[in-house]
Amino acid sequence: MKIKIEISEEHDEPTIIIQAKEWTDELAALMKRLQSQPTRRLVGVDDERSILLNPTEIDYVYAENRKVFAVRESQPTELKMKLYEVEEQLQEHRFQRFSKSVIGNLDQIDRFELVFNGNLCVHFKSGSKEYVSRGYVAELKKRLILGGGGDGDH
């Protein structure tokens, strides 16, 4: 993909022109990003303090014992939301369902490996890891291969 930026005082406002031979998934994703609202941060709770979490820094979000936690840099922070609510909010940030209780950030994946029972072990850039249930492996691989999402060994 070529990108051309022209800065000139003759332009009153930014204009984006996309020229392509055909409509692709890549163009659809680009349009979705361009039209999306500014990044909404999640609010986590840690010892009575509220912490603003940027979705791009989160490795994964999981539910355990009726609580939901966001993990960044291997540190879990409790969220006062249901997992499905977090999933809806993070949909535009390339998060993918890993299992019934986990959603992961595709852009934070460093590498993954197949484990003996058909699940995947996903290693994040921060060093943390999480498992993907068999039922979610095919969709995850498809999104990673077609849409990027990691620069490690795939």
XYZ file of N, CA, C and O in Angstrom:
616
model
N 0.848 -1.164 0.000
C 0.000 0.000 0.000
C 0.903 1.238 0.000
O 1.833 1.330 0.783
N 0.603 2.160 -0.858
C 1.333 3.415 -0.911
C 0.561 4.474 -0.133
O -0.662 4.493 -0.153
N 1.291 5.349 0.534
C 0.674 6.448 1.263
C 1.316 7.743 0.784
O 2.533 7.853 0.737
N 0.492 8.702 0.437
C 0.972 9.991 -0.030
C 0.315 11.081 0.821
O -0.903 11.127 0.936
N 1.117 11.935 1.421
C 0.608 13.033 2.228
C 1.094 14.332 1.604
O 2.281 14.497 1.347
N 0.161 15.230 1.381
C 0.481 16.513 0.768
C 0.094 17.626 1.736
O -1.083 17.782 2.070
N 1.068 18.392 2.195
C 0.830 19.500 3.108
C 0.939 20.800 2.305
O 1.967 21.058 1.682
N -0.129 21.582 2.339
C -0.135 22.834 1.589
C -1.176 23.765 2.180
O -2.234 23.331 2.645
N -0.901 25.055 2.136
C -1.839 26.045 2.669
C -3.089 26.175 1.812
O -4.072 26.771 2.246
N -3.089 25.600 0.630
C -4.265 25.688 -0.234
C -5.386 24.745 0.210
O -6.509 24.854 -0.255
N -5.081 23.839 1.117
C -6.093 22.894 1.623
C -6.730 23.457 2.894
O -6.039 23.790 3.842
N -8.061 23.543 2.907
C -8.776 24.046 4.073
C -8.918 22.994 5.172
O -8.849 23.293 6.346
N -9.155 21.766 4.761
C -9.316 20.677 5.728
C -8.721 19.405 5.156
O -8.589 19.260 3.935
N -8.363 18.449 6.016
C -7.803 17.196 5.515
C -8.810 16.440 4.646
O -10.004 16.396 4.956
N -8.337 15.880 3.538
C -9.158 15.066 2.650
C -8.419 13.758 2.406
O -7.224 13.761 2.112
N -9.118 12.660 2.531
C -8.511 11.359 2.290
C -9.100 10.783 1.016
O -10.315 10.674 0.885
N -8.221 10.409 0.087
C -8.639 9.781 -1.169
C -7.973 8.416 -1.224
O -6.753 8.301 -1.100
N -8.775 7.387 -1.411
C -8.243 6.032 -1.526
C -8.464 5.570 -2.957
O -9.591 5.579 -3.454
N -7.395 5.155 -3.608
C -7.484 4.641 -4.970
C -7.076 3.169 -4.940
O -6.003 2.837 -4.446
N -7.952 2.326 -5.459
C -7.670 0.896 -5.439
C -8.326 0.222 -6.641
O -9.292 0.739 -7.204
N -7.788 -0.922 -6.995
C -8.344 -1.692 -8.102
C -9.675 -2.339 -7.716
O -10.593 -2.433 -8.517
N -9.741 -2.783 -6.451
C -10.960 -3.443 -5.965
C -11.081 -3.256 -4.457
O -10.113 -2.933 -3.773
N -12.287 -3.486 -3.942
C -12.553 -3.391 -2.511
C -11.995 -4.636 -1.831
O -12.229 -5.759 -2.279
N -11.234 -4.455 -0.750
C -10.631 -5.581 -0.033
C -10.959 -5.495 1.458
O -11.429 -4.457 1.941
N -10.672 -6.568 2.167
C -10.857 -6.573 3.618
C -9.954 -5.530 4.269
O -10.323 -4.904 5.263
N -8.767 -5.353 3.704
C -7.833 -4.354 4.232
C -8.425 -2.944 4.128
O -8.337 -2.152 5.067
N -9.066 -2.637 2.991
C -9.708 -1.333 2.825
C -10.895 -1.183 3.782
O -11.108 -0.109 4.343
N -11.646 -2.245 3.957
C -12.784 -2.200 4.878
C -12.304 -1.913 6.299
O -12.892 -1.094 7.013
N -11.218 -2.566 6.709
C -10.667 -2.339 8.050
C -10.143 -0.914 8.185
O -10.332 -0.264 9.219
N -9.513 -0.409 7.132
C -9.011 0.962 7.139
C -10.166 1.960 7.266
O -10.100 2.901 8.057
N -11.226 1.743 6.509
C -12.398 2.622 6.589
C -13.010 2.595 7.991
O -13.387 3.630 8.539
N -13.097 1.413 8.545
C -13.673 1.276 9.882
C -12.839 2.058 10.896
O -13.376 2.742 11.763
N -11.524 1.971 10.763
C -10.630 2.698 11.667
C -10.758 4.207 11.493
O -10.754 4.956 12.452
N -10.831 4.648 10.256
C -10.952 6.081 9.982
C -12.268 6.646 10.525
O -12.315 7.784 10.971
N -13.314 5.849 10.473
C -14.626 6.313 10.906
C -14.890 6.096 12.390
O -15.867 6.602 12.924
N -14.023 5.362 13.050
C -14.266 5.030 14.450
C -14.069 6.249 15.346
O -13.371 7.190 15.011
N -14.695 6.178 16.481
C -14.579 7.232 17.482
C -13.190 7.166 18.105
O -12.513 6.147 18.036
N -12.759 8.243 18.761
C -11.470 8.209 19.454
C -11.449 7.061 20.466
O -12.497 6.651 20.965
N -10.265 6.598 20.766
C -10.092 5.469 21.670
C -10.761 5.733 23.017
O -10.485 6.738 23.663
N -11.639 4.823 23.375
C -12.261 4.886 24.694
C -11.445 4.009 25.625
O -11.163 2.859 25.324
N -11.082 4.561 26.736
C -10.291 3.791 27.687
C -11.205 3.061 28.665
O -12.331 3.482 28.914
N -10.691 1.983 29.206
C -11.418 1.228 30.219
C -10.999 1.744 31.591
O -9.865 2.211 31.769
N -11.887 1.625 32.551
C -11.569 2.040 33.911
C -11.390 0.792 34.758
O -12.293 -0.031 34.880
N -10.197 0.651 35.312
C -9.893 -0.459 36.198
C -9.863 0.021 37.640
O -9.760 1.223 37.910
N -9.941 -0.919 38.569
C -9.929 -0.587 39.989
C -8.791 -1.350 40.653
O -8.649 -2.563 40.475
N -7.982 -0.610 41.424
C -6.867 -1.219 42.151
C -6.753 -0.528 43.502
O -6.403 0.649 43.572
N -7.068 -1.244 44.576
C -7.014 -0.678 45.933
C -7.738 0.656 46.050
O -7.146 1.671 46.424
N -9.006 0.674 45.683
C -9.843 1.869 45.795
C -9.468 2.994 44.822
O -10.043 4.060 44.850
N -8.461 2.772 43.984
C -8.079 3.774 42.990
C -8.638 3.368 41.637
O -8.660 2.193 41.292
N -9.055 4.358 40.869
C -9.498 4.102 39.499
C -8.312 4.317 38.574
O -7.605 5.318 38.690
N -8.113 3.379 37.657
C -6.982 3.432 36.740
C -7.528 3.424 35.316
O -8.355 2.580 34.964
N -7.072 4.364 34.492
C -7.473 4.396 33.085
C -6.563 3.483 32.289
O -5.337 3.597 32.349
N -7.166 2.558 31.551
C -6.415 1.589 30.756
C -6.631 1.856 29.273
O -7.763 1.911 28.802
N -5.555 2.011 28.551
C -5.625 2.179 27.105
C -5.762 0.789 26.483
O -4.918 -0.081 26.746
N -6.770 0.542 25.670
C -6.974 -0.790 25.086
C -5.749 -1.331 24.332
O -5.501 -2.530 24.334
N -4.962 -0.461 23.729
C -3.797 -0.937 22.968
C -2.717 -1.522 23.873
O -1.865 -2.265 23.405
N -2.746 -1.214 25.170
C -1.748 -1.729 26.111
C -2.179 -3.023 26.795
O -1.390 -3.642 27.493
N -3.424 -3.416 26.610
C -3.960 -4.611 27.278
C -3.599 -5.856 26.467
O -3.799 -5.892 25.259
N -3.053 -6.880 27.144
C -2.756 -8.156 26.492
C -4.030 -8.972 26.315
O -4.326 -9.433 25.228
N -4.742 -9.172 27.413
C -5.990 -9.937 27.360
C -6.873 -9.573 28.545
O -6.435 -8.938 29.497
N -8.138 -9.966 28.437
C -9.121 -9.738 29.486
C -9.741 -11.091 29.811
O -10.048 -11.866 28.901
N -9.885 -11.378 31.097
C -10.462 -12.667 31.472
C -11.456 -12.519 32.617
O -11.410 -11.558 33.381
N -12.358 -13.493 32.701
C -13.339 -13.545 33.783
C -13.000 -14.717 34.689
O -12.670 -15.811 34.209
N -13.066 -14.456 35.994
C -12.766 -15.499 36.977
C -13.514 -15.185 38.265
O -13.444 -14.051 38.759
N -14.230 -16.155 38.798
C -14.985 -15.980 40.042
C -15.903 -14.748 39.999
O -15.917 -13.940 40.918
N -16.640 -14.601 38.897
C -17.613 -13.526 38.712
C -16.986 -12.125 38.677
O -17.642 -11.121 38.887
N -15.685 -12.058 38.437
C -14.994 -10.776 38.287
C -14.284 -10.783 36.943
O -13.953 -11.838 36.405
N -14.036 -9.584 36.408
C -13.363 -9.444 35.116
C -12.074 -8.661 35.326
O -12.065 -7.638 36.031
N -10.984 -9.145 34.707
C -9.678 -8.530 34.866
C -9.052 -8.252 33.500
O -9.151 -9.072 32.587
N -8.387 -7.103 33.387
C -7.595 -6.774 32.203
C -6.133 -6.959 32.589
O -5.707 -6.510 33.657
N -5.366 -7.613 31.717
C -3.955 -7.867 32.008
C -3.091 -7.051 31.060
O -3.224 -7.139 29.845
N -2.214 -6.240 31.647
C -1.206 -5.522 30.871
C 0.098 -5.639 31.629
O 0.126 -5.548 32.858
N 1.163 -5.895 30.896
C 2.481 -6.119 31.499
C 2.405 -7.154 32.618
O 2.985 -6.976 33.689
N 1.659 -8.210 32.389
C 1.483 -9.336 33.311
C 0.793 -8.969 34.626
O 0.766 -9.760 35.554
N 0.231 -7.767 34.731
C -0.459 -7.335 35.939
C -1.964 -7.258 35.705
O -2.404 -6.482 34.864
N -2.763 -8.052 36.453
C -4.219 -7.962 36.298
C -4.802 -6.758 37.041
O -4.350 -6.418 38.131
N -5.767 -6.107 36.415
C -6.490 -4.987 37.015
C -7.978 -5.289 36.870
O -8.438 -5.595 35.774
N -8.703 -5.210 37.958
C -10.131 -5.535 37.919
C -10.921 -4.469 37.179
O -10.684 -3.269 37.329
N -11.860 -4.926 36.360
C -12.781 -4.041 35.653
C -14.172 -4.250 36.238
O -14.550 -5.378 36.533
N -14.933 -3.201 36.387
C -16.291 -3.318 36.916
C -17.275 -3.434 35.754
O -18.215 -2.658 35.636
N -17.028 -4.404 34.890
C -17.872 -4.645 33.718
C -18.020 -6.152 33.549
O -17.223 -6.922 34.085
N -18.994 -6.544 32.774
C -19.145 -7.943 32.388
C -18.221 -8.196 31.197
O -17.905 -7.275 30.435
N -17.792 -9.438 30.994
C -16.875 -9.759 29.905
C -17.466 -9.402 28.539
O -16.773 -8.844 27.691
N -18.762 -9.660 28.334
C -19.367 -9.341 27.041
C -19.394 -7.832 26.790
O -19.292 -7.384 25.656
N -19.511 -7.027 27.856
C -19.478 -5.573 27.702
C -18.086 -5.099 27.287
O -17.943 -4.231 26.424
N -17.075 -5.692 27.895
C -15.690 -5.361 27.535
C -15.433 -5.776 26.090
O -14.840 -5.021 25.311
N -15.906 -6.950 25.707
C -15.708 -7.444 24.343
C -16.331 -6.491 23.323
O -15.712 -6.178 22.306
N -17.526 -6.006 23.603
C -18.188 -5.052 22.701
C -17.383 -3.763 22.581
O -17.195 -3.233 21.499
N -16.895 -3.275 23.695
C -16.140 -2.025 23.689
C -14.792 -2.171 22.981
O -14.307 -1.229 22.367
N -14.188 -3.355 23.059
C -12.859 -3.561 22.481
C -12.891 -4.129 21.064
O -11.840 -4.366 20.468
N -14.060 -4.337 20.521
C -14.209 -4.945 19.200
C -13.404 -4.203 18.130
O -12.761 -4.817 17.298
N -13.418 -2.883 18.163
C -12.718 -2.104 17.146
C -11.206 -2.083 17.364
O -10.470 -1.566 16.548
N -10.729 -2.642 18.464
C -9.302 -2.646 18.777
C -8.632 -3.985 18.516
O -7.586 -4.270 19.085
N -9.210 -4.804 17.663
C -8.629 -6.095 17.276
C -8.465 -7.064 18.453
O -7.427 -7.685 18.633
N -9.504 -7.165 19.250
C -9.547 -8.184 20.294
C -10.349 -9.356 19.753
O -11.277 -9.173 18.975
N -9.982 -10.560 20.148
C -10.600 -11.783 19.647
C -10.892 -12.704 20.825
O -10.100 -12.791 21.768
N -11.977 -13.404 20.742
C -12.349 -14.371 21.778
C -11.354 -15.527 21.740
O -11.077 -16.097 20.698
N -10.780 -15.880 22.902
C -9.847 -17.003 23.029
C -10.550 -18.221 23.623
O -10.175 -19.351 23.349
N -11.525 -17.974 24.484
C -12.280 -19.050 25.137
C -13.544 -18.409 25.712
O -13.772 -17.218 25.537
N -14.333 -19.201 26.437
C -15.552 -18.645 27.032
C -15.242 -17.527 28.017
O -16.043 -16.632 28.220
N -14.058 -17.560 28.611
C -13.751 -16.586 29.660
C -12.591 -15.642 29.337
O -12.175 -14.870 30.191
N -12.066 -15.682 28.091
C -10.905 -14.853 27.753
C -11.064 -14.220 26.376
O -11.467 -14.884 25.420
N -10.719 -12.915 26.276
C -10.572 -12.253 24.980
C -9.160 -11.669 24.944
O -8.655 -11.187 25.957
N -8.503 -11.756 23.778
C -7.117 -11.320 23.686
C -6.902 -10.254 22.630
O -7.650 -10.160 21.659
N -5.852 -9.481 22.813
C -5.477 -8.407 21.900
C -4.547 -8.969 20.822
O -3.400 -9.311 21.099
N -5.023 -9.036 19.589
C -4.235 -9.610 18.500
C -2.962 -8.820 18.225
O -1.957 -9.385 17.798
N -2.991 -7.529 18.484
C -1.818 -6.692 18.207
C -0.718 -6.851 19.254
O 0.377 -6.352 19.059
N -1.013 -7.519 20.355
C 0.006 -7.733 21.388
C 0.611 -9.139 21.334
O 1.505 -9.460 22.103
N 0.151 -9.969 20.391
C 0.662 -11.338 20.294
C 2.046 -11.337 19.666
O 2.273 -10.732 18.628
N 2.962 -12.024 20.327
C 4.324 -12.167 19.820
C 4.453 -13.466 19.023
O 4.987 -13.491 17.933
N 3.921 -14.544 19.583
C 3.994 -15.853 18.919
C 2.971 -16.788 19.554
O 2.409 -16.472 20.596
N 2.754 -17.916 18.906
C 1.885 -18.924 19.514
C 2.394 -20.306 19.158
O 3.136 -20.483 18.205
N 1.984 -21.281 19.954
C 2.403 -22.661 19.707
C 1.253 -23.608 20.011
O 0.445 -23.358 20.905
N 1.183 -24.664 19.242
C 0.158 -25.674 19.427
C 0.533 -26.542 20.623
O 1.684 -26.945 20.770
N -0.429 -26.799 21.512
C -0.171 -27.689 22.639
C -0.878 -29.017 22.392
O -1.712 -29.135 21.500
N -0.543 -30.019 23.158
C -0.942 -31.400 22.876
C -2.435 -31.639 22.717
O -2.838 -32.520 21.989
N -3.294 -30.864 23.351
C -4.731 -31.136 23.305
C -5.465 -30.362 22.203
O -6.681 -30.339 22.178
N -4.740 -29.735 21.289
C -5.364 -28.994 20.199
C -5.565 -27.527 20.488
O -5.989 -26.763 19.627
N -5.285 -27.107 21.709
C -5.359 -25.691 22.061
C -4.095 -24.980 21.593
O -3.112 -25.608 21.235
N -4.137 -23.659 21.626
C -2.950 -22.855 21.320
C -2.499 -22.160 22.590
O -3.323 -21.717 23.382
N -1.196 -22.042 22.751
C -0.642 -21.223 23.809
C -0.160 -19.943 23.136
O 0.700 -19.986 22.261
N -0.746 -18.812 23.522
C -0.401 -17.519 22.927
C 0.565 -16.799 23.867
O 0.299 -16.670 25.059
N 1.682 -16.358 23.310
C 2.675 -15.593 24.066
C 2.575 -14.134 23.637
O 2.643 -13.826 22.448
N 2.417 -13.247 24.609
C 2.292 -11.827 24.333
C 3.656 -11.145 24.410
O 4.589 -11.666 25.026
N 3.762 -9.986 23.805
C 5.017 -9.226 23.783
C 5.510 -8.901 25.186
O 6.704 -8.788 25.416
N 4.594 -8.781 26.140
C 4.953 -8.445 27.521
C 5.552 -9.630 28.275
O 6.075 -9.466 29.365
N 5.420 -10.824 27.699
C 5.921 -12.019 28.372
C 4.809 -12.869 28.971
O 5.035 -14.023 29.327
N 3.605 -12.334 29.105
C 2.516 -13.141 29.643
C 2.001 -14.094 28.567
O 2.302 -13.943 27.391
N 1.261 -15.097 28.996
C 0.713 -16.053 28.039
C -0.689 -16.459 28.455
O -1.073 -16.349 29.611
N -1.445 -16.931 27.463
C -2.822 -17.368 27.699
C -3.125 -18.454 26.682
O -2.454 -18.560 25.658
N -4.138 -19.266 26.965
C -4.485 -20.372 26.083
C -5.746 -20.085 25.288
O -6.668 -19.431 25.779
N -5.774 -20.585 24.057
C -6.925 -20.455 23.174
C -7.581 -21.822 23.065
O -6.919 -22.802 22.704
N -8.860 -21.916 23.388
C -9.591 -23.184 23.292
C -9.706 -23.639 21.843
O -9.761 -22.812 20.927
N -9.780 -24.935 21.643
C -9.850 -25.511 20.287
C -10.902 -24.867 19.405
O -10.687 -24.633 18.229
N -12.068 -24.589 19.960
C -13.164 -24.027 19.177
C -12.884 -22.631 18.632
O -13.567 -22.177 17.725
N -11.889 -21.957 19.166
C -11.575 -20.592 18.747
C -10.265 -20.511 17.956
O -9.918 -19.439 17.459
N -9.550 -21.622 17.828
C -8.235 -21.634 17.176
C -8.315 -21.247 15.705
O -7.553 -20.398 15.230
N -9.235 -21.837 14.949
C -9.310 -21.587 13.502
C -9.580 -20.114 13.200
O -8.910 -19.521 12.345
N -10.521 -19.517 13.905
C -10.842 -18.104 13.676
C -9.661 -17.207 14.046
O -9.356 -16.247 13.333
N -8.984 -17.523 15.132
C -7.832 -16.729 15.547
C -6.717 -16.797 14.502
O -6.175 -15.768 14.096
N -6.398 -18.004 14.047
C -5.351 -18.153 13.036
C -5.714 -17.389 11.770
O -4.874 -16.717 11.173
N -6.971 -17.469 11.371
C -7.430 -16.777 10.166
C -7.243 -15.263 10.310
O -6.710 -14.615 9.420
N -7.655 -14.716 11.441
C -7.511 -13.269 11.644
C -6.056 -12.842 11.734
O -5.694 -11.781 11.251
N -5.216 -13.668 12.347
C -3.803 -13.317 12.451
C -3.118 -13.348 11.104
O -2.345 -12.457 10.760
N -3.400 -14.365 10.318
C -2.746 -14.516 9.015
C -3.275 -13.497 8.010
O -2.504 -12.850 7.311
N -4.581 -13.297 7.957
C -5.147 -12.358 6.991
C -5.026 -10.908 7.414
O -4.886 -10.023 6.583
N -5.043 -10.677 8.735
C -5.066 -9.291 9.185
C -3.854 -8.867 9.979
O -3.888 -7.845 10.629
N -2.781 -9.654 9.951
C -1.602 -9.282 10.742
C -1.868 -9.538 12.197
O -2.579 -10.454 12.560
N -1.273 -8.718 13.055
C -1.555 -8.835 14.476
C -0.432 -9.379 15.293
O -0.552 -9.572 16.487
N 0.691 -9.607 14.728
C 1.836 -10.078 15.489
C 3.015 -10.186 14.579
O 2.866 -10.384 13.382
N 4.199 -10.040 15.129
C 5.373 -10.136 14.271
C 6.332 -11.202 14.762
O 7.501 -11.204 14.456
N 5.797 -12.155 15.495
C 6.640 -13.247 15.981
C 6.496 -14.446 15.076
O 6.102 -14.376 13.929
N 6.853 -15.602 15.623
C 6.768 -16.843 14.850
C 5.343 -17.315 14.826
O 4.717 -17.519 15.858
N 4.780 -17.499 13.636
C 3.383 -17.939 13.539
C 3.348 -19.289 12.883
O 3.373 -19.538 11.790
